[in-house]
C-alpha positions as CSV (number, residue, x, y, z in Angstrom):
1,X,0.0,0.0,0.0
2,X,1.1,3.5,-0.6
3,X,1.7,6.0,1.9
4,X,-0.8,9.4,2.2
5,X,1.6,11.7,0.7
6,X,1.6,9.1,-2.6
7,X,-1.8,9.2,-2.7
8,X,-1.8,13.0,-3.0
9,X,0.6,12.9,-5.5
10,X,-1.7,10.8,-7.9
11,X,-4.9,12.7,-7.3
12,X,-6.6,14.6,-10.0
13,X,-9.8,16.6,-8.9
14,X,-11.8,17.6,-11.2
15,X,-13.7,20.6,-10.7
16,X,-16.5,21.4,-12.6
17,X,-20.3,22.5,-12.4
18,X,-23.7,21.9,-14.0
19,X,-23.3,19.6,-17.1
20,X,-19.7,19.7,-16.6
21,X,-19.1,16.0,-16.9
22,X,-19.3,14.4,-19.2
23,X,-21.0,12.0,-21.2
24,X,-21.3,8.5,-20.4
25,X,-20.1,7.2,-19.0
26,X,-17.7,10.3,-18.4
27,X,-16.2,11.9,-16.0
28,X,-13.5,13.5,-16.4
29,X,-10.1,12.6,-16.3
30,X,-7.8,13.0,-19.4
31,X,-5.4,11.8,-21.6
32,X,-1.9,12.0,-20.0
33,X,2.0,10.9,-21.0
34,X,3.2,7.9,-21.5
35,X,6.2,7.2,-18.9
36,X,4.6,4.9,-16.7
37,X,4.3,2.6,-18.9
38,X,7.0,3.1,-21.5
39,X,10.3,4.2,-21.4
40,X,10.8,8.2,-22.5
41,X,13.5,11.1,-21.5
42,X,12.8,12.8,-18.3
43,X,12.2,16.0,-18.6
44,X,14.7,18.3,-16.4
45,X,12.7,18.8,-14.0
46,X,11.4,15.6,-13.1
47,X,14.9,14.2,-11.7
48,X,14.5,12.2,-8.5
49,X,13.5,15.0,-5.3
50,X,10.7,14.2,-3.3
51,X,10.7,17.8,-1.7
52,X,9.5,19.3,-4.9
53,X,6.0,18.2,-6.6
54,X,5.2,18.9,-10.2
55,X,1.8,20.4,-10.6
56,X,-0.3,20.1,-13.6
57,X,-3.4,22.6,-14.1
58,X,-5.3,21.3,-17.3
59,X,-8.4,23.2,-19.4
60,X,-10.6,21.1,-21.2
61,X,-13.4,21.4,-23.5
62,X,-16.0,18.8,-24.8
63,X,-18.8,18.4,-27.0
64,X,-21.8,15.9,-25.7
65,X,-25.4,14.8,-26.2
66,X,-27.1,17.3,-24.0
67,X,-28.2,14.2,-21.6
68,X,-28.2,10.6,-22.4
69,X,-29.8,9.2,-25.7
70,X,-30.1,12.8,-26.9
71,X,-29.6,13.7,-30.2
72,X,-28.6,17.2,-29.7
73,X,-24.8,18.5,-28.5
74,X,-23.6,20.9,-26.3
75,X,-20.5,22.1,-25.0
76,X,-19.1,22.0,-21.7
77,X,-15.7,23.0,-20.3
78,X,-13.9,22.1,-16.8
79,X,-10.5,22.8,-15.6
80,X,-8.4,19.6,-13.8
81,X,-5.2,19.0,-11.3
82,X,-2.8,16.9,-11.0
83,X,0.1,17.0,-8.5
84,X,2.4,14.3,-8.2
85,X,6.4,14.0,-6.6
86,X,9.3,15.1,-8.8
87,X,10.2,11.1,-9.9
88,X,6.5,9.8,-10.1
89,X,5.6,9.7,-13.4
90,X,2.3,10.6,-14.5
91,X,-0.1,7.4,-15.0
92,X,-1.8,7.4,-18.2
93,X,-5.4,8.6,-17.6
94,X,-8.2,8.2,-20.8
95,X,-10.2,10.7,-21.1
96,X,-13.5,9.0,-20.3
97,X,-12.0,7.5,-17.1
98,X,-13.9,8.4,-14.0
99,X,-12.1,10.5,-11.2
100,X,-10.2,8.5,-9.5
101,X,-7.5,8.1,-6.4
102,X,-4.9,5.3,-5.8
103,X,-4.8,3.4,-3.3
104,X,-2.5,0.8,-4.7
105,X,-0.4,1.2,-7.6
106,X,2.4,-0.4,-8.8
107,X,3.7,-0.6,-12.9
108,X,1.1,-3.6,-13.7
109,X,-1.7,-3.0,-11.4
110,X,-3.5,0.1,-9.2
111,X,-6.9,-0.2,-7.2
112,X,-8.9,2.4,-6.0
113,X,-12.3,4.6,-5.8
114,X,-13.6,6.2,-8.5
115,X,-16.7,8.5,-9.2
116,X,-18.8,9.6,-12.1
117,X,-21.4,12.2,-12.7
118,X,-24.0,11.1,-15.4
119,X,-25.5,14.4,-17.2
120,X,-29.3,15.0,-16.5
121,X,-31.8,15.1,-18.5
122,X,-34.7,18.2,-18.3
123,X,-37.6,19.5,-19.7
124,X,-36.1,22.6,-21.0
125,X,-33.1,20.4,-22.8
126,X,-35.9,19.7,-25.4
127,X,-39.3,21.1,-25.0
128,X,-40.6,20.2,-28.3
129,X,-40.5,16.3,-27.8
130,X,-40.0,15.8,-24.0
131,X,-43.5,17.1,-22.5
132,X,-44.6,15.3,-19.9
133,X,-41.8,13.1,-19.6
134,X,-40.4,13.6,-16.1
135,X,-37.1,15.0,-15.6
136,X,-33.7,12.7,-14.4
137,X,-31.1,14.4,-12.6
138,X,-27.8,14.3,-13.0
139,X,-26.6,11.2,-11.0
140,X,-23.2,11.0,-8.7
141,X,-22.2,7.2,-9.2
142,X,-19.4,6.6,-6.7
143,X,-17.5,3.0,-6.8
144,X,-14.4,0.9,-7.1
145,X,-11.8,1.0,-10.0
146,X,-8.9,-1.2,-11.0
147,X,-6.5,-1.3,-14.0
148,X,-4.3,-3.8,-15.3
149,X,-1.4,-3.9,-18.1
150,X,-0.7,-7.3,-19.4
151,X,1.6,-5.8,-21.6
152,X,3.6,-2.1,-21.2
153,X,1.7,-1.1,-24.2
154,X,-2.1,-2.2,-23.2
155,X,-4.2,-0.9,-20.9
156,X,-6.9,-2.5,-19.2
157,X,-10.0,-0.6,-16.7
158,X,-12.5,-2.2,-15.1
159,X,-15.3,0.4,-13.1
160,X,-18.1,-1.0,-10.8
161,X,-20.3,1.9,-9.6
162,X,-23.4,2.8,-7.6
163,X,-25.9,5.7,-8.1
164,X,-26.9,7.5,-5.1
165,X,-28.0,10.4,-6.0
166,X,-30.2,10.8,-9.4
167,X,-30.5,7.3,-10.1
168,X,-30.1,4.4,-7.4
169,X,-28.9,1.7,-10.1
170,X,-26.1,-0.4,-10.5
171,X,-23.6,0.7,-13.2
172,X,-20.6,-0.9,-14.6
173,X,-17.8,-0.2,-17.3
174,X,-14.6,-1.9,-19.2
175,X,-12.3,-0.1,-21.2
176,X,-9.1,-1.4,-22.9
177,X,-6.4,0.8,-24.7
178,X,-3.9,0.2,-26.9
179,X,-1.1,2.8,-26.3
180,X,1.5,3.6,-29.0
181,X,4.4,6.1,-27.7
182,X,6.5,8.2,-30.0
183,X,9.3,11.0,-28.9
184,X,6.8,13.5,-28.4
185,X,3.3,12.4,-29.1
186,X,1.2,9.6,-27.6
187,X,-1.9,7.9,-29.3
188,X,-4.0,5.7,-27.5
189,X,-7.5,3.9,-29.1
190,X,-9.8,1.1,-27.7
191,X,-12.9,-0.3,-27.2
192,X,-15.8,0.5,-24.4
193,X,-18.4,-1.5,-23.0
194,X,-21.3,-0.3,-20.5
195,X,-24.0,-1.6,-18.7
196,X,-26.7,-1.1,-16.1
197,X,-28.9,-2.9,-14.1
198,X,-33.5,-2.4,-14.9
199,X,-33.5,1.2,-12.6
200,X,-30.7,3.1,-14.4
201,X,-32.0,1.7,-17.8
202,X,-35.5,2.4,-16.8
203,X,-34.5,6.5,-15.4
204,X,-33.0,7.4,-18.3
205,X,-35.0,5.1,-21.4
206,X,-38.5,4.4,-19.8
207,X,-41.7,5.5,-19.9
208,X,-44.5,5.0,-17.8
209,X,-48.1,5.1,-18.5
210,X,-48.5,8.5,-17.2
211,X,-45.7,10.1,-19.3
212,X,-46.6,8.5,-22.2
213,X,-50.4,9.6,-21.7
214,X,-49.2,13.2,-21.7
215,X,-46.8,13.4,-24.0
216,X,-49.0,11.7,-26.7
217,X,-46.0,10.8,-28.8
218,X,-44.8,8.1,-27.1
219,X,-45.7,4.5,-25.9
220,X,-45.2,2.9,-22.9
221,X,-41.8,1.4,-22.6
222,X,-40.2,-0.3,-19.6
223,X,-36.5,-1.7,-20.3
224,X,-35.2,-4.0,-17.8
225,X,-31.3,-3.3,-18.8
226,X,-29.0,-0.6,-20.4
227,X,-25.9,-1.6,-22.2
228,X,-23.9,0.1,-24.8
229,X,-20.2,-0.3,-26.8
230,X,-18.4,1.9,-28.4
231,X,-14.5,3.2,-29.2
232,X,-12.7,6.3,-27.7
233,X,-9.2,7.3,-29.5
234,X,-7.3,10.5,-28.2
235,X,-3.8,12.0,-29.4
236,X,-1.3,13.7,-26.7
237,X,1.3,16.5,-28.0
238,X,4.3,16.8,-25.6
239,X,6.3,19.7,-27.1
240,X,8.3,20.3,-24.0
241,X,8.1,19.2,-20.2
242,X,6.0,22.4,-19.0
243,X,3.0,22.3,-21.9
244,X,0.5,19.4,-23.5
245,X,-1.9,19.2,-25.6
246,X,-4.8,16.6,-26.3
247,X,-7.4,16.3,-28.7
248,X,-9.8,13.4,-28.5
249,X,-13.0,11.6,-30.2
250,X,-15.5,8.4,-29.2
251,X,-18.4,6.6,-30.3
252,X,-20.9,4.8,-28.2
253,X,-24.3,2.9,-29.7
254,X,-26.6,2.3,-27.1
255,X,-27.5,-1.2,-27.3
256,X,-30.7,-3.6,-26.6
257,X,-33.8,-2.8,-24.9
258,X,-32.2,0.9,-24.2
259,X,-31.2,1.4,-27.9
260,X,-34.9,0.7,-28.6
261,X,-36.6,3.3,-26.4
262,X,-38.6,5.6,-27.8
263,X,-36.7,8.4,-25.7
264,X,-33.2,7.3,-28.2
265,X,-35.5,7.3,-31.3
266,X,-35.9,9.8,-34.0
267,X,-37.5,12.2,-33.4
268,X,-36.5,12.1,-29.6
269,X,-33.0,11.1,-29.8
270,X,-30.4,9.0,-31.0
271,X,-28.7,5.6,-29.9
272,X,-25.6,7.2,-31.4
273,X,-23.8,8.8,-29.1
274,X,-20.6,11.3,-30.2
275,X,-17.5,12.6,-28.3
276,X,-15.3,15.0,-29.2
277,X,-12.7,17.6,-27.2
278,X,-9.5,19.0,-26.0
279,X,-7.3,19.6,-23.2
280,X,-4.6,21.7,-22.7
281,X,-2.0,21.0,-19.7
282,X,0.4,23.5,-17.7
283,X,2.9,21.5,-15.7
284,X,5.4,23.6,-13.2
285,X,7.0,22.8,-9.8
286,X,7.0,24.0,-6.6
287,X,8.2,22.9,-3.1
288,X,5.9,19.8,-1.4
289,X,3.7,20.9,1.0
290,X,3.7,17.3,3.1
């Protein structure tokens, strides 16, 4: 297990607020270097000298579905941190990956929480197709997280999740990526698979008898699971060892009795869902405060 100060050194908070976070299954973490996991030049800085942390403030900006199984974008920005010892290299971090902290982490395996915020979905989002269906809130999904590279180039995530506020299901993700270092850039693509248990699926893609009574345009749907796949790929431009820069796009379909409610269906929505952003990362040092 790793000692306090370690575990400050890997955690990224990510502030945000409203529909900040984003999509699916997303969070809010980002894209980061490479040495972890292979072999690069330190930068200068980054020599061994555990009284000195390197700090790394990070702007990002997104375009989502406006909530879940919308058809309609919008764009949302949030800034990030990330503070680690001079020595530590930064782990790589996808951009969907939930927040996360360490708890354990060594070159092949790390364990820890991990939390997601799920956007909402409300009235005013569409007015011309959702009357009468009732609003879902966003939704905090706290859980458990753990990450494993059978090779140095391959990333593996797994993400088991609750809802407690918004929704009260049972969520789950896993996430592979296939990581391919060069001097100064780093691309990264894999695959994504999400599911949920018959009260996430049926807060977000059901409608009751009551909804669909008032709406008029809909029937009565009640689906009894949510799963979805999809691909996320991302880019990371190192220049130098105090700026970065990410750019970043994924697909998700949303799949089985989700994909066929009449909430994801033209002209409601869409079981396609897009994602596309940037990030921008300042890095500088400064003496540790613990």
């Amino acid at each position: 297990m790793i000692s306090p100060l370690q575990c400050l050194s890997r955690f990224r908070a990510v502030f945000g607020a409203g529909a900040l976070l984003a999509a699916y299954g997303t969070a809010a973490a980002s894209a980061a270097d490479l040495g972890a996991v292979m072999p690069r030049p330190i930068p200068t800085f980054a020599q061994v000298d555990p009284s000195t942390w390197i700090v790394t403030l990070s702007g990002s900006l997104q375009v989502v579905p406006r909530y879940p199984g919308s058809s309609d974008y919008t764009a949302v920005g949030y800034p990030s941190i990330d503070i680690r010892r001079v020595g530590e290299p930064r782990r790589f971090s996808a951009p969907d990956d939930g927040f996360s902290l360490s708890l354990y982490d060594d070159p092949m395996f790390r364990i820890g929480p991990t939390v997601r915020v799920v956007p909402g979905r409300y009235y005013g989002d569409d007015r011309a197709h959702l009357l009468g269906i009732r609003d879902a809130r966003f939704a905090l999904e706290p859980g458990v997280f753990a990450e494993f590279y059978p090779v140095s180039f391959i990333r593996t995530r797994v993400e088991a999740r609750q809802g407690v506020y918004g929704h009260h299901g049972t969520v789950g993700s896993v996430a592979a990526d296939y990581l391919i270092p060069t001097d100064k850039l780093l691309f990264s693509i894999g695959p994504r698979f999400n599911i949920g248990d018959a009260s996430f699926a049926r807060k977000y893609f059901g409608v009751s008898p009551t909804e669909a009574a008032i709406n008029g345009r809909v029937t009565v749907y009640d689906p009894r699971s949510f799963y979805s796949a999809g691909v996320l790929g991302a880019v990371t431009y190192t220049p130098n060892e105090t700026w970065a820069y990410t750019a970043y796009a994924g697909y998700t379909r949303i799949l089985g009795a989700s994909g066929d409610s009449p909430l994801v269906r033209r002209p409601f929505g869409s079981p396609d869902q897009f994602l596309f952003g940037i990030k921008i990362d300042y890095s500088f040092t400064t003496p540790a405060l613990l």
